[in-house]
mmCIF file of C-alpha atoms in Angstrom:
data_model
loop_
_atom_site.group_PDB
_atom_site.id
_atom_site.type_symbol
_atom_site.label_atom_id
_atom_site.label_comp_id
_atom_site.label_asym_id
_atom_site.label_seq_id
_atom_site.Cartn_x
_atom_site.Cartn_y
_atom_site.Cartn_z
ATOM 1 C CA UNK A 38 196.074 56.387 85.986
ATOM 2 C CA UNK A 39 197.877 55.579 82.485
ATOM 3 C CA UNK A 40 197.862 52.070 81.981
ATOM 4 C CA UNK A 41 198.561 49.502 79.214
ATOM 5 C CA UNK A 42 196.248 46.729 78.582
ATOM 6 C CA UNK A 43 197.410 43.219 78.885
ATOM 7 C CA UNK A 44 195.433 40.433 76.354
ATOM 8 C CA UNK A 45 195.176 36.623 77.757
ATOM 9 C CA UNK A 46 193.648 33.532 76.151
ATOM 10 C CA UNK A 47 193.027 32.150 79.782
ATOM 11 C CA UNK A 48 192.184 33.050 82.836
ATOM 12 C CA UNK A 49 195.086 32.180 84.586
ATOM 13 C CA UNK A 50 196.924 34.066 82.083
ATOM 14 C CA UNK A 51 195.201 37.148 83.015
ATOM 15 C CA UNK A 52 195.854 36.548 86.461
ATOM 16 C CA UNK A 53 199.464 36.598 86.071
ATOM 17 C CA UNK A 54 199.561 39.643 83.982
ATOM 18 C CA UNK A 55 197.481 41.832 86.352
ATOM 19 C CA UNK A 56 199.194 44.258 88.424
ATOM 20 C CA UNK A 57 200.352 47.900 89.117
ATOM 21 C CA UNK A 58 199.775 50.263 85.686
ATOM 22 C CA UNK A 59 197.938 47.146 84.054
ATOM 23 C CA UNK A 60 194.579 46.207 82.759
ATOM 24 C CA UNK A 61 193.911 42.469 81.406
ATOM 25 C CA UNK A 62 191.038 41.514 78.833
ATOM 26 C CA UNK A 63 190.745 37.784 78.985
ATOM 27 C CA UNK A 64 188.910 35.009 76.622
ATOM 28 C CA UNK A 65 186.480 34.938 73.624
ATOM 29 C CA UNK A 66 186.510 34.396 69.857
ATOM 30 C CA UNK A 67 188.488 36.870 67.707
ATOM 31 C CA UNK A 68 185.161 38.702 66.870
ATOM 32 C CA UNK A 69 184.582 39.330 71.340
ATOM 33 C CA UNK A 70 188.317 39.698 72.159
ATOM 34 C CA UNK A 71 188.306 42.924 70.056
ATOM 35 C CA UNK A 72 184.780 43.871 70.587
ATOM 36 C CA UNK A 73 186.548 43.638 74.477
ATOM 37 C CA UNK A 74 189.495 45.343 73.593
ATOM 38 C CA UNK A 75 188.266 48.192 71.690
ATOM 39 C CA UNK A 76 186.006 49.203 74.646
ATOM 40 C CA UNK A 77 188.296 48.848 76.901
ATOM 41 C CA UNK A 78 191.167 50.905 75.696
ATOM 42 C CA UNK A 79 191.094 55.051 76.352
ATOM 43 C CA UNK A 80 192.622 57.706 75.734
ATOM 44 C CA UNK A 81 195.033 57.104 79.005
ATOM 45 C CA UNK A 82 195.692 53.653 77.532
ATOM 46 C CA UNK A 83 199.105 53.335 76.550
ATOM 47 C CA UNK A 84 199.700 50.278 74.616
ATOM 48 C CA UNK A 85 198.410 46.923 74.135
ATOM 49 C CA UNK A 86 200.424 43.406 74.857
ATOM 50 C CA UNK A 87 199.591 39.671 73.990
ATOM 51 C CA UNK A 88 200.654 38.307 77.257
ATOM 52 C CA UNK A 89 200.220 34.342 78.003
ATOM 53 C CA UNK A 90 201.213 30.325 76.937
ATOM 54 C CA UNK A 91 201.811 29.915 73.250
ATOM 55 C CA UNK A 92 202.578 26.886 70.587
ATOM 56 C CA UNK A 93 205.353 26.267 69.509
ATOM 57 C CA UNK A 94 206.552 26.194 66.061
ATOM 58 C CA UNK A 95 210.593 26.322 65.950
ATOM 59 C CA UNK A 96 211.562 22.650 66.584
ATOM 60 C CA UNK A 97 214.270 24.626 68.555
ATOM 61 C CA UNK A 98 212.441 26.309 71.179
ATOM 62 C CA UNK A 99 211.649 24.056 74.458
ATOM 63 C CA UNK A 100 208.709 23.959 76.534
ATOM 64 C CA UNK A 101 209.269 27.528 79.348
ATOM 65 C CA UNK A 102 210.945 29.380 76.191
ATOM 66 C CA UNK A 103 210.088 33.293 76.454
ATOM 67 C CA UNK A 104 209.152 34.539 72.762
ATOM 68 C CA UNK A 105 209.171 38.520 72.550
ATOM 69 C CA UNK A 106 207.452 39.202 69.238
ATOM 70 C CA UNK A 107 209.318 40.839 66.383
ATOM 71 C CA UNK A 108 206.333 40.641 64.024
ATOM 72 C CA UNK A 109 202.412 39.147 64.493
ATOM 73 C CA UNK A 110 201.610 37.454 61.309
ATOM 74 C CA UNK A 111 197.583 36.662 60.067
ATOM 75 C CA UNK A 112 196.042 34.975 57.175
ATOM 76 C CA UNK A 113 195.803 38.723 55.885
ATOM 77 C CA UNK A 114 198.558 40.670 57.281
ATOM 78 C CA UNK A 115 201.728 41.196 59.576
ATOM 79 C CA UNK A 116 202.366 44.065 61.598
ATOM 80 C CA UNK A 117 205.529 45.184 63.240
ATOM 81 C CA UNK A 118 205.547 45.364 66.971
ATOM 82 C CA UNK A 119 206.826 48.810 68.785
ATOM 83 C CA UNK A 120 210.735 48.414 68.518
ATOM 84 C CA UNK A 121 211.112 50.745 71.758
ATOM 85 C CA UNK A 122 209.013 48.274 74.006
ATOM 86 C CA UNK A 123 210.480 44.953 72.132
ATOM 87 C CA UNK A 124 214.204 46.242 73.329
ATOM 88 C CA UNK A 125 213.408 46.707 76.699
ATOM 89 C CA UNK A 126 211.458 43.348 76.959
ATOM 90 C CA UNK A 127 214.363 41.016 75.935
ATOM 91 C CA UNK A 128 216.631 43.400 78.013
ATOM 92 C CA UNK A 129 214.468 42.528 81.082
ATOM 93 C CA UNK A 130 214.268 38.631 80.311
ATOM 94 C CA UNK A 131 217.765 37.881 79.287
ATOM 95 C CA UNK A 132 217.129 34.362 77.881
ATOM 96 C CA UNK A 133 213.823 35.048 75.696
ATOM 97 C CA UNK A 134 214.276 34.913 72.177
ATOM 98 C CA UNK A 135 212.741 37.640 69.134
ATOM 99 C CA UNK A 136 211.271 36.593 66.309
ATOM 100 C CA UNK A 137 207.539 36.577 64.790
ATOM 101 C CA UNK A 138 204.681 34.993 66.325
ATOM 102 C CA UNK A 139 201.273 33.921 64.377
ATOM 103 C CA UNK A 140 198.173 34.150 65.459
ATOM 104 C CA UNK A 141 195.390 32.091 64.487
ATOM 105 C CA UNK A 142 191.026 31.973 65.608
ATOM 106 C CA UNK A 143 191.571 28.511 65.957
ATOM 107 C CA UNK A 144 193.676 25.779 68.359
ATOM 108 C CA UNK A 145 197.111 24.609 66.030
ATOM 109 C CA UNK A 146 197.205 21.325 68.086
ATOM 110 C CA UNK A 147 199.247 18.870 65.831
ATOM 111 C CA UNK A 148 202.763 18.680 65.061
ATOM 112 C CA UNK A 149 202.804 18.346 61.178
ATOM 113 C CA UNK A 150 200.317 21.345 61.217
ATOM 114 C CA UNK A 151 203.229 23.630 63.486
ATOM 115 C CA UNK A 152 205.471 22.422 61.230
ATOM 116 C CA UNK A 153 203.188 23.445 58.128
ATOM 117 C CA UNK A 154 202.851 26.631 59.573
ATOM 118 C CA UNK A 155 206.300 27.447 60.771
ATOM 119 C CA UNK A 156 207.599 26.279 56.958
ATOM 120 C CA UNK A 157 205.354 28.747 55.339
ATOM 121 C CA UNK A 158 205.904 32.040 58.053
ATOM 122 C CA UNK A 159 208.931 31.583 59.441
ATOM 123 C CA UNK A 160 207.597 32.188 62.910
ATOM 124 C CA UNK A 161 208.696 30.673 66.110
ATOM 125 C CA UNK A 162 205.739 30.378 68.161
ATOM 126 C CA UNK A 163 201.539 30.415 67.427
ATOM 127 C CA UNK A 164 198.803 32.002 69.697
ATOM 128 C CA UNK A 165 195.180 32.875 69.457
ATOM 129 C CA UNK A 166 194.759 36.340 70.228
ATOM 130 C CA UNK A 167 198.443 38.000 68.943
ATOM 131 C CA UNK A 168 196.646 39.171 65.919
ATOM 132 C CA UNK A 169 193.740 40.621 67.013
ATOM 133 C CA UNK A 170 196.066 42.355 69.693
ATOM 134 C CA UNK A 171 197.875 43.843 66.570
ATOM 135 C CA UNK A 172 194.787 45.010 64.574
ATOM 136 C CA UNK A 173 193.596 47.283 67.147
ATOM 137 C CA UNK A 174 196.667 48.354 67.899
ATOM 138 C CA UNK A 175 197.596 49.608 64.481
ATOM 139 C CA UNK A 176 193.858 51.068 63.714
ATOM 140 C CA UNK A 177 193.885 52.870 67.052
ATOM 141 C CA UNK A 178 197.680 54.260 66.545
ATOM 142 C CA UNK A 179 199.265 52.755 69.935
ATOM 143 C CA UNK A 180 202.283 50.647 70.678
ATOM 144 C CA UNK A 181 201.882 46.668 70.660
ATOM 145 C CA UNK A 182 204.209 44.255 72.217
ATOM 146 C CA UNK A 183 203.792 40.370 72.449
ATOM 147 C CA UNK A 184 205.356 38.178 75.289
ATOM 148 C CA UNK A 185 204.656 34.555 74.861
ATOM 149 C CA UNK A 186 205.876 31.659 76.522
ATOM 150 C CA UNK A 187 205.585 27.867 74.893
ATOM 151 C CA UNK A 188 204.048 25.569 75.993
ATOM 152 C CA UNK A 189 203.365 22.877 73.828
ATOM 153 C CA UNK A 190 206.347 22.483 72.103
ATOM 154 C CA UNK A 191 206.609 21.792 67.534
ATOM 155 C CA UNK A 192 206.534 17.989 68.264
ATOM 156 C CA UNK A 193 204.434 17.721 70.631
ATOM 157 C CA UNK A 194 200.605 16.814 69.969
ATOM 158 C CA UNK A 195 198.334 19.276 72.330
ATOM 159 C CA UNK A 196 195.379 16.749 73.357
ATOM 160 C CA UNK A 197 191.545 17.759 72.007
ATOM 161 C CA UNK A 198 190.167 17.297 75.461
ATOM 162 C CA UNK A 199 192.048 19.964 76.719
ATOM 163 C CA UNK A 200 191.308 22.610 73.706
ATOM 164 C CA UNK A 201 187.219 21.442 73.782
ATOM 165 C CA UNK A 202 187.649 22.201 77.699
ATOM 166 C CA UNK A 203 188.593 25.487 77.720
ATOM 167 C CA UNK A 204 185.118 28.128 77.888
ATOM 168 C CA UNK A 205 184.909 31.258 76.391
ATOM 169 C CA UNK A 206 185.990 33.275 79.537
ATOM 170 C CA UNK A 207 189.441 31.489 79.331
ATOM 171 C CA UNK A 208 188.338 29.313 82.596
ATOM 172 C CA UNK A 209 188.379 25.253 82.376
ATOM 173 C CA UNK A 210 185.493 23.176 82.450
ATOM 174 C CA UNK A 211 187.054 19.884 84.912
ATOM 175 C CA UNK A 212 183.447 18.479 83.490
ATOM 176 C CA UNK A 213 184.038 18.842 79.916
ATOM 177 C CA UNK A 214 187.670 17.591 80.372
ATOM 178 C CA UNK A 215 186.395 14.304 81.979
ATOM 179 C CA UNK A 216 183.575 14.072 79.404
ATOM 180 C CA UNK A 217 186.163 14.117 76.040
ATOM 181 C CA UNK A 218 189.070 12.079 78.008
ATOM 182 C CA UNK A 219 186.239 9.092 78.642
ATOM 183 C CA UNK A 220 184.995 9.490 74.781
ATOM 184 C CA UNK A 221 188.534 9.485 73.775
ATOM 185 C CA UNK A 222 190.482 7.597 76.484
ATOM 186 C CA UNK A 223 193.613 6.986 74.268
ATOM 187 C CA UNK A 224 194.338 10.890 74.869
ATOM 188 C CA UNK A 225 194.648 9.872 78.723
ATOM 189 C CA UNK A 226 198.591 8.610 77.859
ATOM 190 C CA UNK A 227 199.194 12.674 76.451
ATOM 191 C CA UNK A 228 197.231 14.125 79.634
ATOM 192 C CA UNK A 229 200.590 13.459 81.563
ATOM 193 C CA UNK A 230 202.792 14.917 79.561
ATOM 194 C CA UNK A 231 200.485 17.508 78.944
ATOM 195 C CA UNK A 232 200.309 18.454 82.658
ATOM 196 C CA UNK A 233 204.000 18.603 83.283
ATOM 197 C CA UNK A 234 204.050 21.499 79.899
ATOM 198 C CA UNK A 235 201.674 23.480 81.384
ATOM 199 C CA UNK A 236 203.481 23.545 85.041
ATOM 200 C CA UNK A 237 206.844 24.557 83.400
ATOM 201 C CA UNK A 238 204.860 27.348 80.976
ATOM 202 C CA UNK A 239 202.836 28.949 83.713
ATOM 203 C CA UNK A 240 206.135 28.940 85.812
ATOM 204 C CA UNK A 241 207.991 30.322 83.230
ATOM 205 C CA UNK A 242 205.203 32.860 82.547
ATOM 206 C CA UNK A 243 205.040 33.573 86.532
ATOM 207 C CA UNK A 244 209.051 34.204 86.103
ATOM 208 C CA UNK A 245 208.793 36.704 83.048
ATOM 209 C CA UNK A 246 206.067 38.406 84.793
ATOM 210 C CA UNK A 247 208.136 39.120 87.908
ATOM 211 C CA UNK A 248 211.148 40.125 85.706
ATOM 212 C CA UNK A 249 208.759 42.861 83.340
ATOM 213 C CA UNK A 250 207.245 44.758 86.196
ATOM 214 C CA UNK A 251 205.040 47.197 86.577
ATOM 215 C CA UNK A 252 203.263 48.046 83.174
ATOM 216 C CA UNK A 253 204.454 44.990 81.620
ATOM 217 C CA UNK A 254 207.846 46.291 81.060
ATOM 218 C CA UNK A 255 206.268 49.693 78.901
ATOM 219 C CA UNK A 256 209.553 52.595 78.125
ATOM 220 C CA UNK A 257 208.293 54.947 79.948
ATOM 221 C CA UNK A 258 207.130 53.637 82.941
ATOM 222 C CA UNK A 259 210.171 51.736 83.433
ATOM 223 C CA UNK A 260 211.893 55.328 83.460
ATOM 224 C CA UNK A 261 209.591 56.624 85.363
ATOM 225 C CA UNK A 262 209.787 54.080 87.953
ATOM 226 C CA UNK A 263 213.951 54.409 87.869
ATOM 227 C CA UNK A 264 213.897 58.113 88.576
ATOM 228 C CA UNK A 265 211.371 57.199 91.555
ATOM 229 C CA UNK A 266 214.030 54.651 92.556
ATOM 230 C CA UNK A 267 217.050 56.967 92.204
ATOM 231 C CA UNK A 268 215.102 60.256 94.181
ATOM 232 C CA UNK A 269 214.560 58.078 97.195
ATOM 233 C CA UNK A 270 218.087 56.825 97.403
ATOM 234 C CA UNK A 271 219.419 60.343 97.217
ATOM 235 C CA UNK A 272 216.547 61.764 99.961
ATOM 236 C CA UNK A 273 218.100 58.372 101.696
ATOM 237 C CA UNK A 274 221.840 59.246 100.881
ATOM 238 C CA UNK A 275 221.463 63.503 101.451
ATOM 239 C CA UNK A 276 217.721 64.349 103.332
ATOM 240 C CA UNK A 277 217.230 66.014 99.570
ATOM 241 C CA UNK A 278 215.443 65.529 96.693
ATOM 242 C CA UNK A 279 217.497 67.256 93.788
#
Protein backbone atom coordinates (compact mmCIF):
# COMPACT_ATOMS: atom_id res chain seq x y z
CA UNK A 1 0.00 0.00 0.00
CA UNK A 2 1.42 3.64 -0.96
CA UNK A 3 2.69 5.17 1.96
CA UNK A 4 4.81 8.21 3.00
CA UNK A 5 7.53 7.87 5.43
CA UNK A 6 7.45 9.80 8.60
CA UNK A 7 11.26 10.82 10.19
CA UNK A 8 11.47 11.18 14.24
CA UNK A 9 14.41 12.10 16.46
CA UNK A 10 12.69 10.03 19.33
CA UNK A 11 10.91 7.33 19.92
CA UNK A 12 7.97 8.75 21.18
CA UNK A 13 7.97 10.87 18.23
CA UNK A 14 7.68 7.97 16.04
CA UNK A 15 5.02 6.66 18.01
CA UNK A 16 2.84 9.52 17.45
CA UNK A 17 3.42 9.71 13.81
CA UNK A 18 2.61 6.03 13.07
CA UNK A 19 -0.61 5.22 11.63
CA UNK A 20 -2.82 4.36 8.55
CA UNK A 21 -0.68 5.08 5.00
CA UNK A 22 2.50 5.79 7.27
CA UNK A 23 5.90 4.42 7.87
CA UNK A 24 8.27 6.05 10.70
CA UNK A 25 12.23 5.78 10.71
CA UNK A 26 13.30 6.81 14.15
CA UNK A 27 16.90 7.83 15.79
CA UNK A 28 20.62 7.81 14.79
CA UNK A 29 23.35 10.20 13.64
CA UNK A 30 22.85 12.01 10.30
CA UNK A 31 25.19 9.40 8.61
CA UNK A 32 22.33 6.17 10.04
CA UNK A 33 19.15 8.30 9.71
CA UNK A 34 19.77 8.35 5.91
CA UNK A 35 21.53 5.12 5.63
CA UNK A 36 17.71 4.25 7.35
CA UNK A 37 15.89 6.31 5.16
CA UNK A 38 17.28 5.49 1.90
CA UNK A 39 16.50 1.76 2.49
CA UNK A 40 13.49 2.26 3.57
CA UNK A 41 11.85 4.33 0.93
CA UNK A 42 10.36 2.41 -2.50
CA UNK A 43 9.06 2.93 -5.29
CA UNK A 44 5.34 3.02 -3.57
CA UNK A 45 6.81 5.59 -1.17
CA UNK A 46 5.28 8.78 -1.64
CA UNK A 47 7.01 11.43 0.20
CA UNK A 48 9.09 11.96 3.13
CA UNK A 49 8.16 14.28 6.40
CA UNK A 50 10.29 15.51 9.45
CA UNK A 51 7.68 14.88 11.99
CA UNK A 52 8.49 15.55 15.90
CA UNK A 53 9.61 18.33 18.95
CA UNK A 54 11.87 21.05 17.66
CA UNK A 55 13.98 24.24 19.15
CA UNK A 56 13.02 27.12 18.97
CA UNK A 57 14.61 30.02 17.43
CA UNK A 58 11.93 33.00 16.88
CA UNK A 59 11.80 34.65 20.35
CA UNK A 60 8.10 34.79 19.18
CA UNK A 61 7.08 31.33 18.98
CA UNK A 62 5.93 29.66 22.50
CA UNK A 63 6.51 26.34 23.76
CA UNK A 64 3.25 23.84 21.73
CA UNK A 65 3.82 26.23 18.54
CA UNK A 66 3.19 24.05 15.23
CA UNK A 67 6.04 25.06 12.60
CA UNK A 68 5.13 23.77 8.94
CA UNK A 69 8.40 24.18 7.06
CA UNK A 70 8.69 26.62 4.18
CA UNK A 71 12.38 25.87 3.62
CA UNK A 72 15.09 23.26 5.54
CA UNK A 73 18.28 25.12 5.75
CA UNK A 74 22.05 23.17 6.31
CA UNK A 75 25.53 24.32 6.72
CA UNK A 76 25.60 23.55 2.82
CA UNK A 77 22.27 24.06 1.42
CA UNK A 78 18.41 24.87 1.64
CA UNK A 79 15.83 23.14 -0.12
CA UNK A 80 12.28 24.11 -0.71
CA UNK A 81 9.64 21.89 0.74
CA UNK A 82 6.62 20.55 -1.69
CA UNK A 83 4.27 23.71 -1.82
CA UNK A 84 1.17 21.27 -2.54
CA UNK A 85 1.68 19.32 0.85
CA UNK A 86 2.86 22.67 2.87
CA UNK A 87 -0.82 24.24 1.88
CA UNK A 88 -2.73 21.54 3.00
CA UNK A 89 -0.72 21.16 6.31
CA UNK A 90 -1.36 24.72 7.67
CA UNK A 91 -4.95 24.32 6.22
CA UNK A 92 -5.38 21.28 8.54
CA UNK A 93 -3.69 22.97 11.72
CA UNK A 94 -5.14 26.39 11.61
CA UNK A 95 -2.82 28.00 14.22
CA UNK A 96 0.74 26.60 12.97
CA UNK A 97 2.90 29.02 11.53
CA UNK A 98 5.32 28.68 7.91
CA UNK A 99 8.54 29.61 7.77
CA UNK A 100 12.10 27.76 7.48
CA UNK A 101 13.38 25.35 9.84
CA UNK A 102 17.31 24.36 10.28
CA UNK A 103 18.59 21.38 10.84
CA UNK A 104 21.68 20.64 12.53
CA UNK A 105 23.87 16.84 13.54
CA UNK A 106 24.17 18.27 16.74
CA UNK A 107 21.81 19.40 20.03
CA UNK A 108 21.41 23.69 19.74
CA UNK A 109 20.79 23.74 23.56
CA UNK A 110 21.61 27.42 24.59
CA UNK A 111 19.82 30.51 24.09
CA UNK A 112 22.57 32.91 22.71
CA UNK A 113 23.43 29.99 20.27
CA UNK A 114 19.30 29.99 18.93
CA UNK A 115 19.66 33.37 18.82
CA UNK A 116 23.08 33.13 16.78
CA UNK A 117 21.47 30.91 14.58
CA UNK A 118 18.11 32.45 14.04
CA UNK A 119 20.17 36.03 13.31
CA UNK A 120 22.16 34.44 10.61
CA UNK A 121 19.05 32.09 8.78
CA UNK A 122 16.17 33.67 9.51
CA UNK A 123 14.51 30.46 10.59
CA UNK A 124 11.96 29.96 13.23
CA UNK A 125 12.61 26.71 14.67
CA UNK A 126 15.94 24.04 14.72
CA UNK A 127 15.80 20.16 14.54
CA UNK A 128 18.18 17.33 14.00
CA UNK A 129 17.02 15.34 11.27
CA UNK A 130 14.99 18.18 8.87
CA UNK A 131 17.99 18.20 6.68
CA UNK A 132 18.81 14.92 6.14
CA UNK A 133 14.94 14.45 5.52
CA UNK A 134 15.48 17.05 2.66
CA UNK A 135 18.64 15.53 1.05
CA UNK A 136 17.07 12.35 0.24
CA UNK A 137 14.20 13.78 -0.69
CA UNK A 138 15.61 15.99 -3.38
CA UNK A 139 18.27 13.18 -4.67
CA UNK A 140 15.48 10.62 -4.84
CA UNK A 141 12.90 13.19 -6.67
CA UNK A 142 9.89 12.93 -4.00
CA UNK A 143 7.89 15.47 -2.08
CA UNK A 144 9.22 16.61 1.52
CA UNK A 145 7.21 18.27 4.13
CA UNK A 146 8.35 19.22 7.75
CA UNK A 147 5.90 19.51 10.80
CA UNK A 148 7.62 20.54 13.93
CA UNK A 149 6.41 21.51 17.13
CA UNK A 150 8.72 23.60 19.85
CA UNK A 151 9.60 22.66 22.53
CA UNK A 152 12.26 24.37 24.07
CA UNK A 153 11.55 27.70 23.39
CA UNK A 154 14.71 30.78 22.01
CA UNK A 155 15.25 31.67 25.74
CA UNK A 156 15.10 28.85 27.21
CA UNK A 157 18.38 26.76 28.10
CA UNK A 158 17.63 22.85 27.13
CA UNK A 159 19.57 20.99 30.12
CA UNK A 160 22.83 18.60 29.00
CA UNK A 161 21.49 15.76 31.04
CA UNK A 162 18.65 15.45 29.02
CA UNK A 163 20.54 15.71 25.41
CA UNK A 164 23.55 13.09 26.88
CA UNK A 165 20.36 10.86 27.86
CA UNK A 166 18.85 10.36 24.83
CA UNK A 167 20.38 6.78 22.87
CA UNK A 168 20.73 6.37 19.43
CA UNK A 169 17.30 4.62 18.89
CA UNK A 170 15.59 7.91 20.07
CA UNK A 171 14.65 5.99 23.54
CA UNK A 172 15.83 7.60 27.08
CA UNK A 173 18.27 6.18 29.25
CA UNK A 174 16.38 7.08 33.11
CA UNK A 175 20.16 5.76 34.10
CA UNK A 176 22.14 8.14 32.17
CA UNK A 177 19.70 10.98 33.14
CA UNK A 178 20.31 10.29 36.91
CA UNK A 179 24.05 9.80 36.27
CA UNK A 180 24.62 13.63 34.52
CA UNK A 181 21.84 15.35 36.93
CA UNK A 182 24.09 13.97 40.15
CA UNK A 183 27.49 15.16 38.24
CA UNK A 184 25.80 18.33 37.47
CA UNK A 185 23.11 18.87 40.15
CA UNK A 186 22.69 22.66 39.44
CA UNK A 187 20.77 21.45 36.13
CA UNK A 188 18.16 19.81 38.68
CA UNK A 189 16.43 23.65 39.06
CA UNK A 190 15.93 23.45 34.75
CA UNK A 191 14.68 19.65 35.02
CA UNK A 192 11.26 21.23 36.13
CA UNK A 193 10.77 23.48 33.74
CA UNK A 194 12.07 21.22 31.37
CA UNK A 195 9.38 18.61 32.15
CA UNK A 196 6.42 20.89 31.94
CA UNK A 197 7.97 21.85 27.87
CA UNK A 198 8.02 18.55 26.97
CA UNK A 199 4.26 17.73 28.32
CA UNK A 200 2.86 20.78 26.38
CA UNK A 201 5.15 19.73 23.02
CA UNK A 202 4.20 16.09 22.96
CA UNK A 203 0.53 17.29 23.56
CA UNK A 204 0.70 19.65 21.03
CA UNK A 205 2.39 17.10 18.72
CA UNK A 206 -0.44 14.42 19.83
CA UNK A 207 -3.02 17.38 18.69
CA UNK A 208 -1.39 18.06 15.15
CA UNK A 209 -1.20 14.45 14.64
CA UNK A 210 -4.93 13.90 15.16
CA UNK A 211 -5.71 17.03 13.01
CA UNK A 212 -3.18 15.67 9.76
CA UNK A 213 -4.63 12.22 9.45
CA UNK A 214 -4.04 9.52 7.64
CA UNK A 215 -0.72 9.88 5.57
CA UNK A 216 0.35 12.75 7.52
CA UNK A 217 -1.89 15.09 5.79
CA UNK A 218 -0.22 13.97 1.96
CA UNK A 219 -2.66 15.78 -1.30
CA UNK A 220 -3.69 12.96 -2.49
CA UNK A 221 -4.63 10.85 0.09
CA UNK A 222 -6.52 13.47 1.71
CA UNK A 223 -8.64 13.43 -1.66
CA UNK A 224 -8.74 10.18 -1.77
CA UNK A 225 -10.00 9.73 1.61
CA UNK A 226 -12.83 12.71 0.88
CA UNK A 227 -14.25 10.94 -2.13
CA UNK A 228 -14.37 7.69 0.22
CA UNK A 229 -16.19 9.97 2.68
CA UNK A 230 -18.58 11.56 0.17
CA UNK A 231 -19.50 7.81 -1.74
CA UNK A 232 -20.64 6.45 1.57
CA UNK A 233 -22.84 9.36 2.45
CA UNK A 234 -24.53 9.18 -0.91
CA UNK A 235 -24.86 4.98 -0.72
CA UNK A 236 -26.22 6.33 2.92
CA UNK A 237 -28.40 9.23 1.42
CA UNK A 238 -29.66 7.10 -2.11
CA UNK A 239 -28.66 2.96 -1.69
CA UNK A 240 -26.16 4.19 -4.77
CA UNK A 241 -22.84 4.72 -5.41
CA UNK A 242 -22.67 7.29 -8.41
Amino acid sequence: MAAVTGVTGLAFEARIATGRHTRTICGGDGRMLAASIAQAVSEDCLGLISFGVAGGLSPDLRTGTCVVGSTIVSEVTQVATDRNWSRALLQLIPDAVHGAIVGTPRVISLPETKRDLHASTGALAVDNESHVVAGIAAARGLPMAAVRVIMDPATRELPRAAVTAIRPNGTIDLATLIRSMMREPGELLMLPRTTIDALIGFAALLRCRQLLGPGLGFPSLRERQTDARLSIEIYANTGSVT
